[in-house]
Coordinates of C-alpha atoms in Angstrom, one line a residue:
M1 CA -94.7 50.4 66.2
P2 CA -98.0 51.1 68.1
F3 CA -96.9 50.7 71.7
A4 CA -96.4 53.2 74.1
R5 CA -92.8 54.2 74.9
A6 CA -91.2 56.3 77.7
E7 CA -88.2 58.0 76.1
L8 CA -85.2 57.0 78.1
V9 CA -82.7 56.6 75.5
S10 CA -82.7 60.1 73.9
A11 CA -79.5 59.7 71.6
I12 CA -78.3 57.2 69.5
T13 CA -75.5 55.2 70.9
P14 CA -72.3 55.3 68.9
I15 CA -70.7 52.5 67.0
E16 CA -66.9 52.5 67.3
H17 CA -64.1 50.7 65.6
L18 CA -61.8 48.9 67.7
P19 CA -58.6 48.9 65.8
N20 CA -56.2 47.0 68.0
L21 CA -58.4 44.1 68.5
S22 CA -59.2 44.0 64.9
A23 CA -55.7 43.8 63.9
R24 CA -55.0 41.0 66.8
L25 CA -58.1 39.1 65.9
G26 CA -58.0 39.5 62.0
I27 CA -61.5 40.7 61.8
D28 CA -63.2 44.3 61.3
L29 CA -64.4 44.7 64.8
H30 CA -66.7 47.2 66.0
I31 CA -68.5 48.0 69.4
K32 CA -72.1 49.3 69.9
R33 CA -71.8 51.5 73.1
D34 CA -75.1 50.7 74.6
D35 CA -73.2 51.0 78.1
L36 CA -74.0 54.6 77.3
A37 CA -77.8 54.2 76.8
G38 CA -80.0 55.6 79.5
T39 CA -79.6 57.0 82.9
T40 CA -77.4 56.0 85.9
M41 CA -74.5 54.0 84.3
G42 CA -76.6 53.1 81.3
G43 CA -77.0 49.8 79.5
N44 CA -79.3 47.7 77.4
K45 CA -82.2 47.5 79.9
S46 CA -82.9 51.3 79.3
R47 CA -84.0 50.2 75.9
Q48 CA -86.3 47.5 77.4
L49 CA -87.6 49.6 80.0
E50 CA -88.8 52.2 77.4
Y51 CA -91.7 49.8 76.7
Y52 CA -92.6 48.6 80.1
L53 CA -92.6 52.1 81.5
G54 CA -94.6 53.3 78.6
A55 CA -97.1 50.8 79.5
A56 CA -97.1 51.7 83.3
Q57 CA -97.5 55.4 82.1
Q58 CA -100.4 54.4 80.2
K59 CA -102.0 53.0 83.4
N60 CA -101.1 55.9 85.3
A61 CA -99.0 53.7 87.5
Q62 CA -97.3 55.2 90.7
T63 CA -95.4 52.1 91.7
V64 CA -93.2 50.0 89.5
L65 CA -92.2 46.4 90.8
I66 CA -89.5 44.4 89.3
T67 CA -87.5 41.3 90.2
G68 CA -83.9 40.3 89.6
A69 CA -80.7 38.9 90.8
V70 CA -79.2 40.7 93.8
Q71 CA -76.6 42.6 91.5
S72 CA -79.3 42.9 88.7
N73 CA -78.8 45.8 86.2
F74 CA -82.3 45.9 85.2
V75 CA -83.7 46.5 88.8
R76 CA -81.1 49.1 89.2
T77 CA -81.9 50.9 85.9
A78 CA -85.7 50.4 86.6
A79 CA -85.3 52.3 89.9
A80 CA -83.2 55.1 88.0
S81 CA -85.7 55.3 85.0
A82 CA -88.9 55.3 87.4
A83 CA -87.5 58.0 89.5
K84 CA -86.8 60.1 86.2
L85 CA -90.6 59.7 85.3
G86 CA -92.0 60.4 88.8
M87 CA -92.8 56.9 90.0
R88 CA -91.4 54.9 93.1
T89 CA -89.8 51.4 92.7
I90 CA -90.0 48.2 94.7
V91 CA -87.2 46.0 93.5
Q92 CA -87.0 42.2 94.5
L93 CA -83.6 40.8 94.6
E94 CA -83.3 37.1 94.0
D95 CA -80.4 35.1 95.4
R96 CA -79.1 33.2 92.5
V97 CA -75.4 33.2 92.9
P98 CA -73.9 30.8 95.3
D99 CA -71.0 31.6 97.7
V100 CA -70.7 35.3 97.7
D101 CA -69.3 37.7 100.2
A102 CA -70.9 40.7 102.2
L103 CA -69.9 43.0 99.5
Y104 CA -71.9 41.4 96.8
G105 CA -75.0 42.0 98.8
S106 CA -74.3 45.8 99.8
N107 CA -72.4 47.3 96.9
G108 CA -72.6 47.8 93.3
N109 CA -76.3 47.8 91.9
V110 CA -77.7 47.1 95.2
L111 CA -76.1 50.4 96.8
L112 CA -77.4 52.4 93.8
A113 CA -81.0 51.0 94.1
R114 CA -81.1 52.1 97.6
L115 CA -79.5 55.7 96.7
L116 CA -82.2 55.9 94.1
G117 CA -85.1 55.4 96.8
A118 CA -86.4 51.9 95.8
E119 CA -87.9 49.6 98.5
V120 CA -86.0 46.4 98.3
M121 CA -87.5 42.9 99.2
R122 CA -85.8 39.4 98.8
Y123 CA -86.7 36.4 97.3
A124 CA -84.7 33.4 98.2
A125 CA -85.3 31.1 95.4
G126 CA -82.9 32.2 92.6
E127 CA -84.2 30.0 89.8
D128 CA -88.1 30.2 90.2
E129 CA -89.2 32.9 87.6
A130 CA -92.8 32.0 88.1
G131 CA -92.7 32.0 91.9
A132 CA -90.6 35.5 91.7
D133 CA -93.4 37.0 89.6
A134 CA -96.0 35.6 91.9
A135 CA -94.4 37.2 95.0
L136 CA -94.1 40.7 93.0
R137 CA -97.9 40.5 92.2
E138 CA -98.8 39.7 96.2
R139 CA -96.7 43.0 96.9
A140 CA -98.6 44.8 94.0
E141 CA -101.9 43.9 95.8
I142 CA -100.7 45.4 98.7
E143 CA -99.9 48.6 96.9
R144 CA -103.4 48.6 95.3
K145 CA -105.2 48.1 98.7
A146 CA -103.1 51.0 99.9
G147 CA -104.8 53.3 97.1
R148 CA -101.7 53.2 94.8
V149 CA -101.8 52.1 91.1
P150 CA -99.0 49.4 90.7
Y151 CA -97.4 47.9 87.4
V152 CA -95.4 44.8 87.5
I153 CA -92.5 44.2 85.3
P154 CA -92.5 40.4 84.9
L155 CA -89.5 38.2 84.3
A156 CA -90.9 34.6 83.3
L157 CA -91.9 33.5 80.2
G158 CA -95.7 33.6 79.2
N159 CA -95.9 37.3 79.6
P160 CA -95.9 39.8 76.7
P161 CA -92.1 40.6 75.7
L162 CA -92.5 44.2 75.7
G163 CA -88.7 44.7 76.4
A164 CA -87.8 43.0 73.1
L165 CA -89.5 45.9 71.3
G166 CA -86.4 48.0 72.6
Y167 CA -84.0 46.0 70.6
M168 CA -86.1 45.7 67.5
R169 CA -85.8 49.5 67.6
A170 CA -81.9 49.3 68.3
A171 CA -81.6 46.9 65.3
E172 CA -83.2 49.9 63.3
E173 CA -80.6 52.3 64.9
V174 CA -77.8 50.1 63.9
V175 CA -78.7 50.2 60.2
S176 CA -79.4 53.9 60.4
Q177 CA -75.7 54.2 61.4
D178 CA -74.6 52.9 57.9
A179 CA -73.2 49.8 59.7
D180 CA -73.5 46.7 57.4
F181 CA -72.2 43.7 59.4
D182 CA -71.5 40.1 59.1
V183 CA -71.9 39.0 62.5
V184 CA -73.6 40.6 65.6
V185 CA -72.5 39.1 69.0
I186 CA -75.0 40.1 71.7
G187 CA -75.8 38.7 75.3
S188 CA -78.6 36.1 75.6
G189 CA -80.0 36.0 79.2
S190 CA -83.8 36.8 79.7
G191 CA -83.8 36.4 75.9
L192 CA -85.4 39.7 75.0
T193 CA -82.2 41.8 73.9
H194 CA -81.2 38.9 71.6
A195 CA -84.4 38.1 70.1
G196 CA -85.3 41.8 69.7
M197 CA -82.2 42.5 67.8
L198 CA -82.7 39.3 65.9
A199 CA -86.0 40.0 64.9
G200 CA -85.4 43.5 64.4
L201 CA -82.6 43.1 61.7
R202 CA -84.6 40.1 59.9
S203 CA -87.7 42.5 59.9
I204 CA -85.8 45.0 57.8
G205 CA -84.1 42.6 55.6
Q206 CA -80.7 42.4 57.5
P207 CA -79.0 39.2 56.8
A208 CA -76.2 39.5 59.7
R209 CA -75.4 36.4 61.6
V210 CA -76.7 37.0 65.1
I211 CA -74.9 35.1 67.8
G212 CA -76.3 35.0 71.3
S213 CA -73.6 34.5 74.2
C214 CA -75.3 32.6 77.2
V215 CA -75.2 34.4 80.6
R216 CA -77.6 32.3 82.5
R217 CA -78.4 28.9 81.0
D218 CA -76.5 26.6 78.8
A219 CA -77.1 26.6 75.0
T220 CA -79.7 23.8 74.7
Q221 CA -82.0 25.6 77.4
Q222 CA -81.1 29.2 76.0
T223 CA -82.1 28.1 72.5
Q224 CA -85.5 26.8 73.7
R225 CA -86.1 30.0 75.4
I226 CA -85.3 32.2 72.6
N227 CA -87.6 30.4 70.5
T228 CA -90.2 30.9 72.9
V229 CA -89.6 34.5 73.2
L230 CA -89.8 35.0 69.4
E231 CA -93.0 33.1 69.3
A232 CA -94.3 35.5 72.2
L233 CA -92.9 38.5 70.0
S234 CA -95.1 37.5 67.1
E235 CA -98.0 37.1 69.0
L236 CA -97.4 40.7 70.7
L237 CA -96.8 42.1 67.1
G238 CA -99.8 40.3 65.5
S239 CA -97.6 38.8 62.7
K240 CA -94.8 36.2 62.7
V241 CA -91.2 37.6 63.0
P242 CA -89.1 36.6 60.0
V243 CA -86.8 34.5 61.8
T244 CA -86.0 30.7 61.0
D245 CA -84.6 28.0 63.2
A246 CA -81.1 28.5 61.5
D247 CA -81.2 32.2 62.5
V248 CA -80.9 31.3 66.4
V249 CA -77.4 30.8 67.3
I250 CA -76.3 30.3 70.7
W251 CA -72.8 29.9 72.3
D252 CA -72.2 29.0 75.7
G253 CA -68.4 28.6 75.8
A254 CA -67.8 31.2 78.7
F255 CA -70.9 30.3 80.6
S256 CA -69.1 28.3 83.2
P257 CA -69.2 28.2 86.1
G258 CA -72.6 29.6 86.0
Y259 CA -74.7 32.7 86.2
G260 CA -73.0 35.7 88.0
Q261 CA -69.8 33.7 88.3
L262 CA -66.5 34.8 86.8
G263 CA -64.7 31.9 85.0
P264 CA -61.4 31.9 83.0
S265 CA -62.7 32.7 79.5
A266 CA -64.6 35.8 80.9
A267 CA -61.7 37.1 82.9
Q268 CA -59.5 36.7 79.9
A269 CA -62.1 38.6 77.6
M270 CA -62.0 41.5 80.5
A271 CA -58.2 41.6 80.2
M272 CA -58.1 41.6 76.4
M273 CA -60.7 44.4 75.9
A274 CA -59.4 46.6 78.7
Q275 CA -55.6 46.1 77.7
S276 CA -56.3 46.4 74.2
E277 CA -59.1 49.2 73.8
G278 CA -59.2 50.8 77.3
I279 CA -62.9 49.5 77.5
V280 CA -64.1 47.8 80.7
L281 CA -66.4 44.9 80.7
D282 CA -68.5 43.5 83.5
P283 CA -68.2 40.0 85.0
V284 CA -71.8 38.8 84.7
Y285 CA -72.7 39.9 80.9
T286 CA -70.5 41.4 78.7
A287 CA -67.0 39.7 79.4
K288 CA -69.0 36.3 78.7
V289 CA -70.5 38.0 75.6
F290 CA -67.3 39.4 74.1
A291 CA -65.1 36.2 74.9
A292 CA -67.3 34.6 72.3
I293 CA -65.5 36.5 69.6
P294 CA -61.9 35.4 69.9
A295 CA -63.2 32.0 70.6
L296 CA -65.1 31.9 67.3
V297 CA -62.5 33.4 65.4
D298 CA -60.2 30.7 66.6
N299 CA -62.4 27.9 65.6
G300 CA -63.3 29.5 62.4
E301 CA -67.0 30.0 63.0
I302 CA -66.2 33.7 62.6
P303 CA -64.2 33.9 59.3
E304 CA -61.0 36.0 59.0
G305 CA -62.0 39.6 57.6
S306 CA -65.5 39.3 58.7
R307 CA -66.9 42.6 59.6
V308 CA -68.3 42.0 63.4
L309 CA -70.3 44.0 65.8
F310 CA -69.9 43.5 69.6
V311 CA -73.0 45.0 71.6
H312 CA -71.8 46.4 74.8
T313 CA -74.8 46.2 77.1
G314 CA -73.4 48.0 80.1
G315 CA -73.5 46.2 83.5
L316 CA -70.5 48.1 85.0
A317 CA -72.3 48.9 88.4
S318 CA -71.7 45.2 89.4
L319 CA -67.9 45.7 89.2
F320 CA -68.0 47.0 92.5
A321 CA -69.6 44.2 94.2
Y322 CA -67.2 41.5 92.5
Q323 CA -64.1 43.0 93.9
S324 CA -63.1 39.4 95.5
S325 CA -63.7 37.6 92.2
L326 CA -61.6 40.2 90.4
E327 CA -58.9 40.3 92.7
N328 CA -58.5 36.5 92.3
A329 CA -58.6 36.8 88.6
F330 CA -56.3 39.8 88.5
P331 CA -53.9 39.3 91.6
H332 CA -51.7 41.9 92.8
P333 CA -48.1 41.5 91.4

C-alpha cells in the first residue's frame, strides 16, 4: 500500500489454538495474540499507529497529539511509540466513564502515559469527538507558534482512516499464517480495527464472517459507523473496498452497562478465558469481545464445529485502574 508506515510491529503475532475452550464450546477456537503487538504492553493500536506515525514522520513532526478516554490504550500506545521514534506526545484524556474512583484516574494507562513522558491535558465532554479533535488542534497551534511541528491523530469521523490500514495488513498476516476461519470475532469501537480486518479479508478473497462486538455504542449506531468508515477507507484507497452491507455484522450483547464499565457478560467472559486457558482479558474491550463467542454459539449463530478466530487486541494496562470493579465482580471468598 502506498502509505508511509513506521514499523512498530516487527514480528508476526502468533495464532494459538485454545483446546480447553474448543472442547467446552464445541467449536475449533483460536486466538490471534495482538496483545503482543508493539511496545509497552502491546495491543491493536500499535498496528493503527504505524500509519499515523508514518505520516507524522513524513511531515517531520516533533510532537504527536492524540485524544481518548482516561484509560485509553490508544493514547498510552501512542506515547510509547512516539518516544521510540524520537517524538514527544501530548495526550488528551476525555471523561467518558461515569462514577469512577481515584484509582481509575491515576493508575493503569494514565500512570504509564506519565512515565512515558507524555504531557497530559483533559477534555471534560466524553461524547464529543469533534470537540475533542478541535481542542487538540488548538493545542497543536500553540506547538506550531512555539516553533515545533505538530501532528494530530484525530478521533472523529470525517478524517482519513489511516488506522484501518493497519488491520488490512493484519488480515494479510492472518492469511499468511495458513489460517482459514469460518468466523472472526473482533472489537468494534472507533471502527478502524473492525473495518480494516473486514476490508482486508474481502480484498484478498477471504469469505470468513467477521463479527464486531460493540464496546462503545449499541449495534444500530455501530453499524452506521462501520459503514461510514468503510466509505472513507474506499476514498483513502482510491477504489471501493469489496464489502457488502451483509458483511457488516455487529453484536452488542455484552456492551451494557456502557463504555468502560464491566457488566456481568464481560465478567463471565473474563473468568471463562482466564480459568480455561490462563489468558487474561481486559474489562473495556477484549472481555466484551470474547463474550460474543459463547453467546453466539449458544444461540446457533456460530454453528457447532465452526473454526473461529478471536482477535485479542490487548488493553491489559487498564486492569490496574479497574481494581474496584474487578473486586466487585470477583469477590474474595
